[in-house]
Short mmCIF file of N, CA and C in Angstrom, two decimals:
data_model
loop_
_atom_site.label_atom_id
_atom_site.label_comp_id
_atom_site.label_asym_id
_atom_site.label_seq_id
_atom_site.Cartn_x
_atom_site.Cartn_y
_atom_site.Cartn_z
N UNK M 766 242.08 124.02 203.85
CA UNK M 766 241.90 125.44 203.85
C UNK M 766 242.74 126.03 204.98
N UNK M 767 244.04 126.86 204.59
CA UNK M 767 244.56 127.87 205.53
C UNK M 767 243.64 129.08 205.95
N UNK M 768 243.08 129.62 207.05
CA UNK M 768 242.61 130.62 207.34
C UNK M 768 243.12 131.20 208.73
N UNK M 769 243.44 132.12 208.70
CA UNK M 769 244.18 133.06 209.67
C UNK M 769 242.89 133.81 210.33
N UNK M 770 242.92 133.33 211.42
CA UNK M 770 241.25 133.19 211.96
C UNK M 770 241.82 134.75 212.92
N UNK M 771 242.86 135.35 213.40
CA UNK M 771 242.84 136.59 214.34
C UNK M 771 241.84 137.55 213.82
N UNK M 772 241.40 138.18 214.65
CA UNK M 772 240.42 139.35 214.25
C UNK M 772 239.44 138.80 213.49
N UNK M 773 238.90 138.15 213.12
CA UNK M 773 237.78 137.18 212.85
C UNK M 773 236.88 137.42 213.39
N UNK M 774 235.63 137.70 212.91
CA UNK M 774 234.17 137.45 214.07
C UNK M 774 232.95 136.51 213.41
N UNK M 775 233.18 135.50 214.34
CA UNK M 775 232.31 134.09 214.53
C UNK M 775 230.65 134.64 215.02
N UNK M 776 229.90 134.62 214.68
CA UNK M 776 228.43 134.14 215.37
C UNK M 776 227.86 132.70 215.55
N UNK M 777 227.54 132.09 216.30
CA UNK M 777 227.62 130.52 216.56
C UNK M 777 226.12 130.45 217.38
N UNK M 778 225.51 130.33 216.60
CA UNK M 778 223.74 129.81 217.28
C UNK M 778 224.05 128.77 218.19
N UNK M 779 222.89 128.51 218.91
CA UNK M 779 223.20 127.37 220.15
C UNK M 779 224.53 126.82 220.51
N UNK M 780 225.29 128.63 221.22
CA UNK M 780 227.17 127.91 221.26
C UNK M 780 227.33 128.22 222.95
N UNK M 781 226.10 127.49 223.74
CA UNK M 781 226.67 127.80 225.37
C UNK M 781 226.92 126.52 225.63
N UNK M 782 226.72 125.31 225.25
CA UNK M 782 226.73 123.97 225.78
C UNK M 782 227.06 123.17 224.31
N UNK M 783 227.50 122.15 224.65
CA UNK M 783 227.53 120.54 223.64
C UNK M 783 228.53 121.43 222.77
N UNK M 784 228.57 120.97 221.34
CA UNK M 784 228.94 121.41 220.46
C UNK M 784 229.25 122.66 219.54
N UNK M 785 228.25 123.37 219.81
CA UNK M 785 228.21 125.01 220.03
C UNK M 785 229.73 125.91 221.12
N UNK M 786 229.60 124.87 221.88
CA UNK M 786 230.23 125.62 223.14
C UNK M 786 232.06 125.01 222.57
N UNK M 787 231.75 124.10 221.93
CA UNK M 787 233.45 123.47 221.76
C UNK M 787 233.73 124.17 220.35
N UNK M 788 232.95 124.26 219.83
CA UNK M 788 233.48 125.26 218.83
C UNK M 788 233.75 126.73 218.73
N UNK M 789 233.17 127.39 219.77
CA UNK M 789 233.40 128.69 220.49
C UNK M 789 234.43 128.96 221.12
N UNK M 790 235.06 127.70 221.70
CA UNK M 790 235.56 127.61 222.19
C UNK M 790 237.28 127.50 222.11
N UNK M 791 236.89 126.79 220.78
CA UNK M 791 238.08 126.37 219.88
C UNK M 791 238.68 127.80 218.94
N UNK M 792 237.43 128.50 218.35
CA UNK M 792 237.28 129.30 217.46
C UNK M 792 238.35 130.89 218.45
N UNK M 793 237.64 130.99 219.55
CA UNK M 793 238.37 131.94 220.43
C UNK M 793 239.25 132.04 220.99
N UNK M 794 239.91 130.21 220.86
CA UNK M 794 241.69 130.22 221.09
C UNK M 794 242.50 130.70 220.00
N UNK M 795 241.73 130.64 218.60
CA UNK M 795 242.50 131.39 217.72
C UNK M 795 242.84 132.16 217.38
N UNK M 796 242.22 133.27 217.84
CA UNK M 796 241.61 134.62 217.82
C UNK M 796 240.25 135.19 217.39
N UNK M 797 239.73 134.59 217.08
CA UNK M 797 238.21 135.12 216.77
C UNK M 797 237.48 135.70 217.72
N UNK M 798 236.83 136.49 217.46
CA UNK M 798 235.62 137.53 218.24
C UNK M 798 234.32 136.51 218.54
N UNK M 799 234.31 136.03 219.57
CA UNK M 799 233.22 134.94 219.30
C UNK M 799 232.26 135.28 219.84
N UNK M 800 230.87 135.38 219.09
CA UNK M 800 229.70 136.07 219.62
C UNK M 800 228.70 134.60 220.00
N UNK M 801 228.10 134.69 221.15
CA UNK M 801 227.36 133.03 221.55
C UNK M 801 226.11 133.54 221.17
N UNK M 802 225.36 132.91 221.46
CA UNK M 802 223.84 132.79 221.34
C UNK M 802 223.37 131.25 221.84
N UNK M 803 222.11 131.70 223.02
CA UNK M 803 221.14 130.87 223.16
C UNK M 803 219.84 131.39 223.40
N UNK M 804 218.48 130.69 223.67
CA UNK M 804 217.55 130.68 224.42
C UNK M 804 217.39 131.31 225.66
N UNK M 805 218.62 130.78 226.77
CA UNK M 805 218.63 131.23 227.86
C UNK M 805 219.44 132.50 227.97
N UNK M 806 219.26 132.68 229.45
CA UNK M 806 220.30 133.75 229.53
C UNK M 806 221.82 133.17 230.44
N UNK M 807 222.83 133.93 229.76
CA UNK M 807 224.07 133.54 230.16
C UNK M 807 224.67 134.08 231.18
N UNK M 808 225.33 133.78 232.25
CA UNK M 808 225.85 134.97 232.83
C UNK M 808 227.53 135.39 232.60
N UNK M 809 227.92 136.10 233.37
CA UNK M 809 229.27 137.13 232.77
C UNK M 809 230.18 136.02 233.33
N UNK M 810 229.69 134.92 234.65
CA UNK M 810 230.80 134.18 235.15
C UNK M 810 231.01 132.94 234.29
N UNK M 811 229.71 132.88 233.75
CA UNK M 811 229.65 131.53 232.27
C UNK M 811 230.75 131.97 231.11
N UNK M 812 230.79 133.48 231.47
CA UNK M 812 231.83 133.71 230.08
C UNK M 812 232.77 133.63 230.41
N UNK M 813 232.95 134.37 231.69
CA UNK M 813 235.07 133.95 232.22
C UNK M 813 235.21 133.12 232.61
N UNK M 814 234.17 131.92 232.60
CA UNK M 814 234.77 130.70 232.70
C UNK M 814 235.74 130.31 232.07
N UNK M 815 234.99 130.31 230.19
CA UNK M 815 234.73 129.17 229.87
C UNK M 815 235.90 130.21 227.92
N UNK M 816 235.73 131.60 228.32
CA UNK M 816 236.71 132.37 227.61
C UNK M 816 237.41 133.23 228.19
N UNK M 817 238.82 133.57 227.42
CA UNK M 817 239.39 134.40 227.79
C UNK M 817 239.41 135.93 227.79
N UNK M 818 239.27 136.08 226.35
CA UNK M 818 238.87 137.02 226.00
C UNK M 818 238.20 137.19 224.19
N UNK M 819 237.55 138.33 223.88
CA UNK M 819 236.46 138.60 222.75
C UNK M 819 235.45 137.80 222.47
N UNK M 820 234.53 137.81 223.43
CA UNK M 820 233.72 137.29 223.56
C UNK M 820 232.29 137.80 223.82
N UNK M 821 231.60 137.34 223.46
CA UNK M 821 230.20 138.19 223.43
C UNK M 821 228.61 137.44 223.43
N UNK M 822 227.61 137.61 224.32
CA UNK M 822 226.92 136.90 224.12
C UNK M 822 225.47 137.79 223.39
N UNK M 823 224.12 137.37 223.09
CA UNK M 823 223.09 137.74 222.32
C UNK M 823 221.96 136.39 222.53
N UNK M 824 221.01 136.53 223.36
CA UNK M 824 220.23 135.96 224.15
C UNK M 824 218.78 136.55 222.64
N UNK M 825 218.59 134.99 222.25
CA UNK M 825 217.42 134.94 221.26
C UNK M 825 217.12 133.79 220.90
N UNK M 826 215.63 133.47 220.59
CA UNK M 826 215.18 132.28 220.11
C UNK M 826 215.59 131.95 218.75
N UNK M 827 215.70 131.04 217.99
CA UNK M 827 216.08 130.78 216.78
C UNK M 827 214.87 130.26 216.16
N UNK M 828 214.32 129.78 216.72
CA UNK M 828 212.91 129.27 216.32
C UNK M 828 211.76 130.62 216.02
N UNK M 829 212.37 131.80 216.74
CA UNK M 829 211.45 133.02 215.95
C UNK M 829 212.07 133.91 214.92
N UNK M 830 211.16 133.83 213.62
CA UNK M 830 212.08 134.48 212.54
C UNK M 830 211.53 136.59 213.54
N UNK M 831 210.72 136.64 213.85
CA UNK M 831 210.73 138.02 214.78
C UNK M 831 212.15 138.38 215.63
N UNK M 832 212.06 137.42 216.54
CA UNK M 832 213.38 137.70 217.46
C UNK M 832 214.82 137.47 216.30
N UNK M 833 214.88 136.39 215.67
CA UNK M 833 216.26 136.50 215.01
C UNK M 833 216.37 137.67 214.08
N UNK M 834 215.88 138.38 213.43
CA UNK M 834 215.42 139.60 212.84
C UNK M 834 216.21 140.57 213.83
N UNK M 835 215.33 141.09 214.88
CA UNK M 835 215.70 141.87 215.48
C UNK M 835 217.32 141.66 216.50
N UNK M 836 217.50 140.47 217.02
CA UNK M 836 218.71 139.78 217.36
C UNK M 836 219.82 140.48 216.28
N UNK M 837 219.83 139.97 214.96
CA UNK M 837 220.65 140.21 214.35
C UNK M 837 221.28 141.47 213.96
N UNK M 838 219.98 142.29 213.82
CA UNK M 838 220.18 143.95 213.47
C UNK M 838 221.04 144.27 214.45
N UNK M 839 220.88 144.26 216.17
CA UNK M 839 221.37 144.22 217.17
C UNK M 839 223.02 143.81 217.27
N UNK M 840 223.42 143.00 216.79
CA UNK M 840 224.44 142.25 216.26
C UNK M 840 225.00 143.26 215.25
N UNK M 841 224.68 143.54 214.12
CA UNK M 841 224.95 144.26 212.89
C UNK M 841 225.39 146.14 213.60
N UNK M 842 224.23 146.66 214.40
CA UNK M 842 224.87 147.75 214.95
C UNK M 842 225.99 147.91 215.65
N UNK M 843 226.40 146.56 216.60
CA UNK M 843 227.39 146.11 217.08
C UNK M 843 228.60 145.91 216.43
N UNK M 844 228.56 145.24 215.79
CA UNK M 844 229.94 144.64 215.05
C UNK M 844 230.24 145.19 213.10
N UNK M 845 229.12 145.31 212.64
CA UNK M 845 229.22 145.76 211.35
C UNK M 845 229.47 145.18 210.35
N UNK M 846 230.21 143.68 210.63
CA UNK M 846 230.14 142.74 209.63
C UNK M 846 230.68 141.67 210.61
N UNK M 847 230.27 140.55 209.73
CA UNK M 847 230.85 139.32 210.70
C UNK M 847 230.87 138.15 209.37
N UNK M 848 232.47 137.40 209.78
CA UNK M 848 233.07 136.46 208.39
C UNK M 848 232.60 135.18 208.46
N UNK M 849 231.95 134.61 210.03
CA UNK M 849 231.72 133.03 209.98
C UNK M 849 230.20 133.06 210.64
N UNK M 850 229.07 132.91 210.06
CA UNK M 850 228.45 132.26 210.32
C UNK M 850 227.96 130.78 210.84
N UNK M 851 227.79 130.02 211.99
CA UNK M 851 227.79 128.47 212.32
C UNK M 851 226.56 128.74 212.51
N UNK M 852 226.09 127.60 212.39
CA UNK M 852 224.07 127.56 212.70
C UNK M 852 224.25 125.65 213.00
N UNK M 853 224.08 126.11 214.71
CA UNK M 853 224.22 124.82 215.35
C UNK M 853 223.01 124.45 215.88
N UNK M 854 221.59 125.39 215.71
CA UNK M 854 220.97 124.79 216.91
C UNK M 854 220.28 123.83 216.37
N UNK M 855 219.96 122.58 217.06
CA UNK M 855 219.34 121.11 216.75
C UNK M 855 218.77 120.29 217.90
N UNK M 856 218.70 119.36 217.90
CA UNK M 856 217.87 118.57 218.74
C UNK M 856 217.13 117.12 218.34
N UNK M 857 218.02 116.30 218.75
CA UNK M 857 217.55 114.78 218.31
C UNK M 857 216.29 114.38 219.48
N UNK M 858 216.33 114.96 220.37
CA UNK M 858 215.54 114.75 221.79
C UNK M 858 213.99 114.71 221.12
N UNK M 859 213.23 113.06 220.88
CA UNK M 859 212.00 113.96 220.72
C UNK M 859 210.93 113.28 221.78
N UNK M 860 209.58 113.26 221.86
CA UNK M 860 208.39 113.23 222.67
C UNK M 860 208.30 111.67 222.52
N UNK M 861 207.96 111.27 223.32
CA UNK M 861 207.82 109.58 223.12
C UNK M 861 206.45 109.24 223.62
N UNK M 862 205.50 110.63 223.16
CA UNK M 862 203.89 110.18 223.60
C UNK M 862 203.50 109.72 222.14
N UNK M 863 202.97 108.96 221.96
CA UNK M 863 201.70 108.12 221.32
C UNK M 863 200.74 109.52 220.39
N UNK M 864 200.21 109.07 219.78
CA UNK M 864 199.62 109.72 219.06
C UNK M 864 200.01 111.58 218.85
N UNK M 865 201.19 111.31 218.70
CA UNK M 865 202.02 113.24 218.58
C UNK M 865 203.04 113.29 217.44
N UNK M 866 202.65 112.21 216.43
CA UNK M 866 203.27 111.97 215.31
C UNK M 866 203.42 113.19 214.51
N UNK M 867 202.55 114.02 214.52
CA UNK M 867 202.13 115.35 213.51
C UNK M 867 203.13 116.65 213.87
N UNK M 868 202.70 116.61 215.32
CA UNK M 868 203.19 117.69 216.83
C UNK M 868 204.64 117.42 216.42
N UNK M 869 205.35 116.14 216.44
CA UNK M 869 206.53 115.37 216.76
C UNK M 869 207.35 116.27 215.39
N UNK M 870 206.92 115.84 214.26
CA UNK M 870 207.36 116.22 213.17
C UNK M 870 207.58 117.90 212.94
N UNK M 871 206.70 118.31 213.27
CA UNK M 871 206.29 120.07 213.59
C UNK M 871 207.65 120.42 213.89
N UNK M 872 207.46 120.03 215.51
CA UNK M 872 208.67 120.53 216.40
C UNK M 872 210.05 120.35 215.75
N UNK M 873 210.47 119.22 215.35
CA UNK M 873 211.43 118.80 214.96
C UNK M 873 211.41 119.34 213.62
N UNK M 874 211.00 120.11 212.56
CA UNK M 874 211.78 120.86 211.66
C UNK M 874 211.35 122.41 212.28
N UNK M 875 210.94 122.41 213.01
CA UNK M 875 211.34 124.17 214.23
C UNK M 875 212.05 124.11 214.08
N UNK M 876 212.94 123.14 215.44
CA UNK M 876 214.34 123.26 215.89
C UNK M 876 215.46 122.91 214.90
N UNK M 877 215.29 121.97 214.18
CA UNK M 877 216.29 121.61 213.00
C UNK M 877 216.42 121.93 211.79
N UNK M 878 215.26 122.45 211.40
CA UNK M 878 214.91 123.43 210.10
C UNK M 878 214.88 124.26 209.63
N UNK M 879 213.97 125.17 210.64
CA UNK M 879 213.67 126.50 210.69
C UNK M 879 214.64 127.56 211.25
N UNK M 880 214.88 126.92 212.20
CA UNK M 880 215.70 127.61 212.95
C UNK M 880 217.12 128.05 212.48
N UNK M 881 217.21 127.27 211.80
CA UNK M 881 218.69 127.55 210.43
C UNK M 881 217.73 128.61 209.69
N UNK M 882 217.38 128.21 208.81
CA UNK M 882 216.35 128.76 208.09
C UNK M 882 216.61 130.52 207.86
N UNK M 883 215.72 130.47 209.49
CA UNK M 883 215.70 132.08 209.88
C UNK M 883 217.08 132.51 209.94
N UNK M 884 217.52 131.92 210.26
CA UNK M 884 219.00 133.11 211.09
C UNK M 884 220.12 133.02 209.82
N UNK M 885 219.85 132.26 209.08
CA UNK M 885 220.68 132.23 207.38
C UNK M 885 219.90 133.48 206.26
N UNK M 886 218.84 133.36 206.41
CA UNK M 886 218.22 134.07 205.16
C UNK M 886 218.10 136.00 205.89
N UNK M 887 217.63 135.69 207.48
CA UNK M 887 217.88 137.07 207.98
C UNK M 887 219.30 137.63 208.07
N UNK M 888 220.20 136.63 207.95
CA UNK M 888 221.98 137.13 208.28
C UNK M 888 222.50 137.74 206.79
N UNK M 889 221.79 136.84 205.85
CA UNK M 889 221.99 137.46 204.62
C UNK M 889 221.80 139.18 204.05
N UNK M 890 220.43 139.30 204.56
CA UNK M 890 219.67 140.34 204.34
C UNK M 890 220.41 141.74 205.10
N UNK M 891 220.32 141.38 206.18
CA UNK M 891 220.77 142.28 207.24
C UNK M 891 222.69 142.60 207.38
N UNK M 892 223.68 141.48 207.11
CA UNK M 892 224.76 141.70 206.44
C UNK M 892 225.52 142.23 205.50
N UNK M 893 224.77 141.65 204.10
CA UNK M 893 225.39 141.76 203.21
C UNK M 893 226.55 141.52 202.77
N UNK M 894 227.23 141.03 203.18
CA UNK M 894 228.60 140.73 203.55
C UNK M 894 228.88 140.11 201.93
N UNK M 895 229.90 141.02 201.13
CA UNK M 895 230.62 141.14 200.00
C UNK M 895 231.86 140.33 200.24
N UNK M 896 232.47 140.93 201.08
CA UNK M 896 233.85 140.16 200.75
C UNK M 896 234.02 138.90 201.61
N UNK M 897 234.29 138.36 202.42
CA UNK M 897 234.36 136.97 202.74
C UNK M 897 233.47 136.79 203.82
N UNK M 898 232.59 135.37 203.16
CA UNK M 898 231.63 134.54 204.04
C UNK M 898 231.46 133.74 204.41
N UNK M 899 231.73 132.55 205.03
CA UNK M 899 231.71 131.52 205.14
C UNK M 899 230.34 131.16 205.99
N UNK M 900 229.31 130.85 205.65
CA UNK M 900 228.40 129.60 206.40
C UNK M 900 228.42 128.28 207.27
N UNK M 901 228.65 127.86 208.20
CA UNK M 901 228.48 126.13 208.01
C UNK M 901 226.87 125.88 208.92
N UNK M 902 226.43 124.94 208.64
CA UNK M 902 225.34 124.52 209.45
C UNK M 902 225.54 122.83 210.00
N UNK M 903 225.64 122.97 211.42
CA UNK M 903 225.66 121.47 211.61
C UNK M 903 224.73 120.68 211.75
N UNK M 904 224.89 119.30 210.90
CA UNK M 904 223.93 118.65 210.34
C UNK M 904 223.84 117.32 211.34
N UNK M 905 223.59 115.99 210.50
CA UNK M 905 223.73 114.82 211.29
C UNK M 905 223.79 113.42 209.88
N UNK M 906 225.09 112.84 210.19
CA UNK M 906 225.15 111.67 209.48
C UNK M 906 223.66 110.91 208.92
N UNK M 907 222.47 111.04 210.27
CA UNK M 907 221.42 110.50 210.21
C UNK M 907 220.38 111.04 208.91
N UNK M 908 221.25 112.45 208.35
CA UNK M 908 220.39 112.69 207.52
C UNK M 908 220.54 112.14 206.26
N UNK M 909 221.68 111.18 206.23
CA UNK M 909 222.31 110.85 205.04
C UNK M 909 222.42 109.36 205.01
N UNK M 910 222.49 108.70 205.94
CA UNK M 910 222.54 106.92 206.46
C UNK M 910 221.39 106.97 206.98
N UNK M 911 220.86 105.37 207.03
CA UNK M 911 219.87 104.71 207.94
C UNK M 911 220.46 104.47 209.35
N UNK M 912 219.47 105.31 209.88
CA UNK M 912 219.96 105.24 211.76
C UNK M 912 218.96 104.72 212.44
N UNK M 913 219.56 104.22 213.84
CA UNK M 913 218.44 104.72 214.69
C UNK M 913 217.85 105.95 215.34
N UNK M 914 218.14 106.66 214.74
CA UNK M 914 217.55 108.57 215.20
C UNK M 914 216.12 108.09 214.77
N UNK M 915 215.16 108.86 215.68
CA UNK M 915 214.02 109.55 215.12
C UNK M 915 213.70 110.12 213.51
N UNK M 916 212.58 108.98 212.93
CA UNK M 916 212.50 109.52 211.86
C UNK M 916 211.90 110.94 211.58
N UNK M 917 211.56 111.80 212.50
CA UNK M 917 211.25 113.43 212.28
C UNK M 917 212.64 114.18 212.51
N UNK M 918 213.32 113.58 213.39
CA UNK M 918 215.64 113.89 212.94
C UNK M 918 215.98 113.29 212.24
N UNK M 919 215.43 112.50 211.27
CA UNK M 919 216.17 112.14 210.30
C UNK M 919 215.98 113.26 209.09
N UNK M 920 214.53 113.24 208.71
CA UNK M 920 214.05 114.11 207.68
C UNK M 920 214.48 115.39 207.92
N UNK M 921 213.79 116.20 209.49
CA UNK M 921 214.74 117.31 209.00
C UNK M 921 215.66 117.97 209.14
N UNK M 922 216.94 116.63 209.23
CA UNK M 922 218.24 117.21 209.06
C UNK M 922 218.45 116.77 207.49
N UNK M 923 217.87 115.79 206.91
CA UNK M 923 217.74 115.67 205.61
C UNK M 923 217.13 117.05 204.67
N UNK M 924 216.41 117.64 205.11
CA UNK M 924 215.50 119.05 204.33
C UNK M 924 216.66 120.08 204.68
N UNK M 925 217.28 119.93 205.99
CA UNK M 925 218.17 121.37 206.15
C UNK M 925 219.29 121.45 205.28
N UNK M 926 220.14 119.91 204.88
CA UNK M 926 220.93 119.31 203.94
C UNK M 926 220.76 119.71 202.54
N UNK M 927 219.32 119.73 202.36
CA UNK M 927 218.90 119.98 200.82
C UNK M 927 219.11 121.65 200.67
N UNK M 928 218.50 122.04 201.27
CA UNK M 928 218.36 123.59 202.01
C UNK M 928 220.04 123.86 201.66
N UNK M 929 220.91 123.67 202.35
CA UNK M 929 221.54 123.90 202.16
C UNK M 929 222.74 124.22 200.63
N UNK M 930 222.26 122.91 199.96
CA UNK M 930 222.51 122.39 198.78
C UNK M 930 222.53 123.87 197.52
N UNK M 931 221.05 123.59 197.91
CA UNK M 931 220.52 124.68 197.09
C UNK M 931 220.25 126.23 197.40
N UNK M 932 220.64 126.55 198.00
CA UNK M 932 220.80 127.61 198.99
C UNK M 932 222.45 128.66 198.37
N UNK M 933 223.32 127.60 198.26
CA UNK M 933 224.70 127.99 198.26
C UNK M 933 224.86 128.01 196.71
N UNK M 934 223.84 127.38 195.85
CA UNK M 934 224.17 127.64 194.61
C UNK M 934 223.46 129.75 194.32
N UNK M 935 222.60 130.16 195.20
CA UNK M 935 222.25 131.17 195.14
C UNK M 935 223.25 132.78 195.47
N UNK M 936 224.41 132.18 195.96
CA UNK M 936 224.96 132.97 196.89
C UNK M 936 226.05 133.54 195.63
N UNK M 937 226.99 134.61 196.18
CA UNK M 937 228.00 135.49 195.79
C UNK M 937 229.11 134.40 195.66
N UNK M 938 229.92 134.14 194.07
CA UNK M 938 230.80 133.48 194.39
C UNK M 938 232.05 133.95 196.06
N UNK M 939 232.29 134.80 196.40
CA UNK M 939 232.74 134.65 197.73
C UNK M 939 232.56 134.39 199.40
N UNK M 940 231.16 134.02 199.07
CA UNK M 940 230.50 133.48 199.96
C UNK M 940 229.80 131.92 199.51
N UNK M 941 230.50 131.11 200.87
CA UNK M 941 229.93 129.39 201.04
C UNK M 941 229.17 129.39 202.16
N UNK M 942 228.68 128.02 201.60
CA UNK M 942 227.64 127.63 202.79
C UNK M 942 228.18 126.09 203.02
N UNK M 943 228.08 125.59 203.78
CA UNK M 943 228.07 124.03 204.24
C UNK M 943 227.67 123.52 205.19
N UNK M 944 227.48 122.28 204.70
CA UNK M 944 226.59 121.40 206.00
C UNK M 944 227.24 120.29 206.56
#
């Protein structure tokens, strides 16, 4: 795929650190408008670090379909449309207490599930975005091979996979999704 990424605007869930951050990173040497998002808050010297310029951050949980709701609208008054959706936030990290098998599983399709979830089905709504869309959501080999990951990261990067699957057969032929 040729894409002439100048004037482009990226939104990239969990893009201040790891993988989030190298693709923000990458995305804004090309020219793209790259909007971050985390949990925490960022500061202005985290941004001239780490960009040069069009860059933008939006401080929200992904794990609340409330806050990503309102996050996004926020976003939408801002910018008015946006062409790349990434939905990075994840987390193989899990609890290694004893009897939190239930808890364990919970958490882990929050962060790996849901959290796509929300910020895909609210980006839809609140967008609309007709003419070009692109989705990706990053996944994990583990959802697809036998690993040693955590079997509550295995499954639900396996459910976000499916999710995905079927998700993109719903959409506008000019809009994709991928995982």
């Amino acid at each position: 795929m040729n894409i002439n990424f100048k004037k482009k605007k990226v939104l990239i869930t969990g893009s201040t650190k790891g993988i989030g951050l190298g693709i923000a990173k990458k995305l804004n040497s090309l020219g793209c408008t790259v909007i971050l998002n985390s949990r925490k808050k960022v500061s202005k010297n985290f941004l001239n670090k780490n960009f040069n310029f069009n860059v933008d951050y939006f401080k929200f949980d992904n794990c609340s379909n409330d806050d990503v709701k309102k996050k996004l609208k926020n976003i939408k008054r801002k910018y008015k449309s946006i062409d790349f959706l990434i939905c990075n936030v994840g987390s193989s990290r899990t609890s290694q207490k004893k009897n939190k098998y239930i808890e364990e599983f919970n958490r882990m399709f929050e962060v790996n599930f849901f959290s796509n979830i929300f910020v895909i089905e609210n980006f839809l709504k609140i967008f609309k975005n007709k003419n070009f869309l692109k989705i990706i959501c990053i996944s994990s080999t583990s959802a697809n091979y036998l690993s040693n990951a955590p079997l509550s990261y295995i499954v639900s990067k396996s459910a976000l996979n499916s999710y995905v699957k079927a998700k993109s057969k719903t959409l506008d032929k000019n809009a994709t999704i991928n995982a």
